[in-house]
């Protein structure tokens, strides 16, 4: 029985069948007693002399018969009711027990025990609900783990520049460091790192809450790609990575917020910059795809394992947790922001990679302008 509806129907029929069987068995045992009490001459005093006329005798005989039937049925109904209640309690517990288990599990999850799971048995609606509950619990547990890792990452990334700034200022006050351009430049760079981290967190909060508006206008894919490449060209040259773009000339116009799509391309190119070694290549591609234009950012970098492909756009997730922002690993926020911005335009974003050391390609689609 794969349906809860079928289980409920069968339980009702089972209770009914048990009631009927118990009634029949009870009547078979109590009918003789009722007959002897109400219809036998010794018990009912139904002799012709005491009953008077034949009409009176028939009335008394019918009344005695009816009393005997009601007595037998009364005993049978009582027995059937008791058995039906017992069977109903047993069946209802079997059906409702998964709901009680989910209630208890929900309370434990609400108390912070995200490792709580429910044993799934069968294939009915309650089992499917239990499966969905376990999936939700797993996602909550993963989100909680990411939140804890975020706190550690943010604390670490804040501590590093703050320690540098504090050390430099103490050195200046004690006369250990000279108040020259090099010292002030280092302090400025560390303060800029703090600013970028705060900006990333603030931007993530905005896109996840939808607290922004899109100014959609017809724009050209080639112009977007050229602007994004120009913005980051110097950084790629400093790392000795070749950055190119290859777009066909007949691409249709896009209906998009130019600044937001540039932000998506910039985030994807920054990600490629961080995970592509020197002498590597990064290419921006685009093609028409049904009612969309599909952009692709292809790199020859570190690559992604299959188990990480579905997690790569999660908040604060890094393929290699040991890579901090200072080590070129980013904050783990840029791809999440890109995902929200693409989906807000009605497109989708995904990644493909043959495996570690074999590079990766990020794709996203944006609707055409009609």
XYZ file of C-alpha atoms in Angstrom:
370
model
C 0.000 0.000 0.000
C 1.880 3.050 -1.310
C -0.829 5.610 -0.490
C -1.991 6.893 2.895
C -5.485 7.090 1.406
C -5.388 3.371 0.705
C -4.114 2.654 4.194
C -6.922 4.680 5.774
C -9.554 2.986 3.596
C -8.212 -0.459 4.416
C -8.103 0.377 8.117
C -11.772 1.450 8.041
C -12.755 -1.722 6.196
C -10.736 -3.823 8.650
C -12.464 -2.248 11.646
C -15.852 -2.795 9.977
C -15.026 -6.404 9.151
C -13.811 -7.114 12.677
C -16.990 -5.557 14.084
C -19.198 -7.707 11.868
C -17.290 -10.887 12.722
C -17.388 -10.173 16.444
C -21.124 -9.428 16.196
C -21.798 -12.732 14.461
C -19.706 -14.691 16.941
C -21.303 -12.930 19.899
C -24.826 -13.517 18.577
C -24.067 -17.209 18.057
C -23.037 -17.504 21.728
C -25.715 -15.293 23.298
C -28.742 -16.191 21.170
C -29.397 -19.452 23.017
C -29.247 -17.768 26.416
C -31.619 -15.021 25.278
C -33.969 -17.617 23.767
C -34.086 -19.651 26.964
C -34.724 -16.556 29.068
C -37.528 -15.052 26.978
C -39.133 -17.771 24.820
C -38.905 -21.068 26.678
C -42.104 -21.893 28.650
C -40.174 -22.266 31.859
C -38.595 -18.916 31.518
C -41.338 -16.879 29.878
C -44.435 -18.607 31.302
C -45.947 -18.843 27.866
C -48.446 -21.699 28.489
C -51.794 -21.360 26.740
C -53.632 -21.142 30.028
C -51.628 -18.114 31.258
C -51.623 -16.256 27.944
C -55.373 -16.153 27.526
C -56.619 -15.655 23.964
C -54.506 -16.646 20.887
C -54.159 -12.961 19.972
C -52.775 -12.177 23.380
C -50.454 -15.176 23.133
C -49.040 -13.913 19.826
C -48.383 -10.466 21.250
C -46.553 -11.881 24.253
C -44.591 -14.286 22.045
C -43.494 -11.441 19.707
C -42.499 -9.268 22.647
C -40.460 -12.072 24.103
C -38.808 -12.744 20.731
C -37.926 -9.084 20.311
C -36.504 -8.875 23.815
C -34.367 -11.948 23.147
C -33.058 -10.513 19.855
C -32.242 -7.169 21.457
C -30.463 -8.867 24.338
C -28.339 -10.974 21.997
C -27.550 -7.969 19.782
C -26.766 -5.853 22.847
C -24.112 -8.285 24.005
C -22.800 -8.561 20.433
C -22.696 -4.768 19.952
C -20.839 -4.313 23.226
C -18.260 -6.921 22.301
C -17.912 -5.560 18.743
C -17.459 -2.012 20.058
C -14.716 -3.032 22.470
C -12.850 -4.998 19.803
C -13.326 -2.226 17.201
C -11.915 0.376 19.604
C -8.882 -1.792 20.318
C -8.267 -2.430 16.596
C -8.773 1.280 15.766
C -6.255 2.342 18.419
C -3.711 -0.157 17.083
C -4.175 0.910 13.447
C -4.229 4.643 14.229
C -0.979 4.342 16.151
C 0.622 2.587 13.187
C -0.486 5.390 10.858
C 0.123 8.367 13.167
C 3.455 7.215 14.644
C 5.509 8.795 11.766
C 3.804 12.134 12.507
C 4.732 11.864 16.179
C 8.311 11.045 15.167
C 8.427 14.107 12.899
C 6.971 16.282 15.671
C 9.690 15.186 18.073
C 12.377 15.605 15.408
C 11.075 19.098 14.576
C 11.329 20.116 18.214
C 14.886 18.805 18.420
C 15.871 20.673 15.256
C 14.253 23.832 16.656
C 16.469 23.334 19.704
C 19.565 23.281 17.481
C 20.092 19.524 16.968
C 20.430 19.617 13.182
C 21.685 16.030 12.966
C 18.187 14.708 13.741
C 16.779 12.288 11.141
C 13.629 10.175 10.734
C 13.639 6.530 9.679
C 11.806 6.230 6.349
C 9.674 3.114 5.943
C 7.422 2.441 2.969
C 6.536 4.654 0.025
C 3.310 6.387 1.088
C 2.789 10.130 1.539
C 4.031 10.082 5.133
C 7.213 8.312 4.038
C 7.705 10.896 1.299
C 7.148 13.633 3.885
C 9.718 11.979 6.144
C 12.176 11.881 3.238
C 11.592 15.576 2.515
C 12.006 16.311 6.225
C 15.368 14.523 6.265
C 16.451 16.464 3.193
C 15.445 19.743 4.862
C 17.284 18.743 8.041
C 20.391 17.946 6.003
C 20.275 21.341 4.306
C 19.798 23.071 7.658
C 22.749 21.167 9.069
C 24.862 22.154 6.080
C 23.764 25.802 6.382
C 24.591 25.793 10.079
C 28.016 24.325 9.356
C 28.611 27.036 6.744
C 27.463 29.700 9.201
C 29.921 28.479 11.812
C 32.665 28.331 9.217
C 31.712 31.858 8.121
C 32.124 33.154 11.646
C 35.549 31.554 11.820
C 36.523 32.823 8.367
C 35.323 36.363 9.009
C 37.024 36.429 12.407
C 40.261 35.183 10.852
C 40.129 37.557 7.899
C 39.315 40.500 10.141
C 42.026 39.578 12.620
C 44.787 39.421 9.997
C 44.518 42.998 8.638
C 43.657 44.370 12.071
C 46.776 42.745 13.534
C 48.872 44.190 10.712
C 47.397 47.666 11.147
C 47.787 47.494 14.927
C 51.374 46.277 14.632
C 52.236 49.018 12.160
C 50.693 51.731 14.321
C 52.504 50.461 17.428
C 55.729 50.365 15.438
C 55.199 53.954 14.337
C 54.422 55.074 17.898
C 57.498 53.284 19.312
C 59.754 54.528 16.557
C 60.522 51.007 15.321
C 58.967 51.763 11.909
C 59.671 54.825 9.878
C 56.696 56.979 8.809
C 57.491 56.441 5.142
C 55.422 55.644 2.061
C 55.967 51.892 2.363
C 54.523 51.732 5.890
C 51.520 53.878 5.031
C 50.899 51.880 1.851
C 50.809 48.638 3.829
C 48.327 50.126 6.304
C 46.180 51.406 3.425
C 46.156 48.004 1.699
C 45.073 46.236 4.880
C 42.290 48.756 5.477
C 41.123 48.238 1.879
C 40.975 44.485 2.526
C 38.677 45.152 5.461
C 36.512 47.386 3.309
C 36.192 44.759 0.568
C 35.113 42.115 3.061
C 32.470 44.417 4.543
C 31.261 45.317 1.040
C 30.942 41.624 0.121
C 28.892 40.875 3.213
C 26.667 43.883 2.652
C 26.112 43.002 -1.013
C 25.260 39.406 -0.112
C 22.672 40.622 2.380
C 21.048 42.816 -0.270
C 20.823 40.201 -3.008
C 19.560 37.455 -0.708
C 16.825 39.680 0.703
C 15.930 41.116 -2.718
C 16.568 44.646 -1.444
C 17.561 46.022 -4.849
C 15.936 46.925 -8.148
C 16.883 45.936 -11.682
C 17.021 48.598 -14.392
C 16.538 46.317 -17.391
C 17.497 47.845 -20.730
C 18.519 46.393 -24.113
C 22.296 45.855 -23.999
C 24.809 44.058 -26.229
C 26.635 40.971 -25.029
C 29.860 42.066 -26.720
C 29.909 45.373 -24.847
C 29.373 43.635 -21.509
C 32.161 41.144 -22.130
C 34.559 43.834 -23.380
C 33.943 46.010 -20.310
C 34.443 43.126 -17.886
C 37.673 42.057 -19.620
C 39.003 45.619 -19.630
C 38.341 46.027 -15.896
C 40.416 42.988 -14.931
C 42.984 42.881 -17.720
C 45.769 44.401 -15.607
C 45.230 41.965 -12.721
C 45.434 39.016 -15.124
C 48.614 40.440 -16.670
C 50.202 40.817 -13.240
C 49.577 37.134 -12.585
C 50.706 36.239 -16.137
C 47.337 34.740 -17.087
C 45.989 35.219 -20.618
C 42.487 36.749 -20.627
C 40.586 36.784 -23.928
C 37.010 36.981 -25.196
C 35.431 35.280 -28.199
C 31.884 36.312 -29.075
C 30.055 35.977 -32.415
C 28.988 39.204 -34.061
C 25.333 38.226 -34.585
C 24.307 37.878 -30.938
C 20.886 39.407 -30.140
C 20.383 42.203 -27.631
C 19.909 41.294 -23.984
C 17.210 42.564 -21.656
C 19.286 43.139 -18.531
C 20.592 45.523 -15.915
C 24.016 46.322 -17.361
C 25.673 47.017 -14.008
C 24.382 43.801 -12.457
C 25.439 41.574 -15.358
C 28.855 43.252 -15.314
C 28.985 42.372 -11.634
C 28.216 38.722 -12.497
C 30.944 38.614 -15.153
C 33.393 40.345 -12.829
C 32.714 37.861 -10.024
C 33.194 34.909 -12.384
C 36.418 36.371 -13.789
C 37.729 37.082 -10.285
C 36.985 33.476 -9.363
C 38.903 32.281 -12.444
C 41.770 34.634 -11.571
C 42.044 33.219 -8.053
C 42.048 29.560 -9.091
C 44.052 29.699 -12.327
C 47.851 29.377 -12.042
C 50.367 31.534 -13.866
C 50.668 30.889 -17.609
C 47.027 29.711 -17.660
C 44.246 31.050 -19.863
C 40.737 32.377 -19.183
C 38.256 32.902 -22.017
C 34.895 34.683 -22.073
C 32.465 33.092 -24.557
C 28.847 33.700 -25.568
C 26.300 32.043 -27.834
C 22.613 32.205 -28.646
C 20.556 29.626 -26.759
C 16.823 29.550 -27.637
C 15.308 32.648 -25.985
C 18.504 33.347 -24.057
C 22.108 34.356 -24.611
C 24.488 32.006 -22.815
C 27.719 33.411 -21.402
C 30.614 31.134 -20.453
C 33.804 31.820 -18.492
C 36.288 29.032 -19.230
C 39.564 28.611 -17.344
C 42.476 26.177 -17.174
C 42.652 26.356 -13.399
C 42.327 24.031 -10.436
C 39.074 22.396 -11.532
C 36.223 21.135 -9.335
C 35.430 17.636 -8.106
C 31.961 16.209 -8.955
C 30.812 16.317 -5.328
C 31.538 20.059 -5.169
C 29.687 21.045 -8.349
C 26.314 21.346 -6.582
C 27.806 23.263 -3.639
C 29.958 25.762 -5.473
C 27.261 28.496 -5.398
C 26.483 28.054 -1.693
C 27.215 30.898 0.701
C 30.801 31.084 1.936
C 31.663 27.765 0.320
C 35.178 27.125 -0.923
C 36.351 24.051 -2.803
C 39.553 24.270 -0.771
C 38.672 25.588 2.727
C 42.354 26.229 3.452
C 42.455 29.042 0.860
C 41.661 32.300 2.631
C 41.024 35.652 0.979
C 44.614 36.612 1.695
C 45.828 33.446 -0.028
C 43.761 34.174 -3.108
C 40.744 32.081 -2.212
C 38.181 34.873 -1.949
C 35.470 35.096 0.683
C 33.237 32.447 -0.869
C 30.551 35.089 -1.504
C 31.029 36.215 -5.110
C 29.529 33.137 -6.763
C 26.496 33.245 -4.456
C 25.894 36.874 -5.419
C 26.243 35.984 -9.099
C 23.676 33.203 -8.744
C 21.078 35.491 -7.173
C 21.594 38.216 -9.779
C 21.290 35.800 -12.725
C 18.131 34.224 -11.310
C 16.658 37.687 -10.700
C 16.990 38.266 -14.466
C 15.105 35.028 -15.197
C 18.216 33.077 -16.196
C 20.165 30.279 -14.580
C 23.808 29.616 -13.734
C 25.774 26.379 -13.493
C 29.319 25.043 -13.655
C 31.008 22.172 -15.469
C 34.402 20.656 -14.742
C 36.113 17.398 -15.792
C 37.796 17.206 -12.382
C 40.692 18.534 -10.335
C 43.493 20.101 -12.343
C 41.406 20.137 -15.536
C 39.870 23.585 -15.362
C 36.223 24.569 -15.160
C 33.596 26.470 -17.135
C 30.894 28.645 -15.584
C 27.779 29.202 -17.693
C 24.858 31.572 -17.196
C 21.938 32.633 -19.364
C 20.228 36.012 -19.772
C 16.922 36.536 -21.678
C 16.998 38.191 -25.080
C 15.413 41.597 -25.636
C 12.276 41.497 -27.860
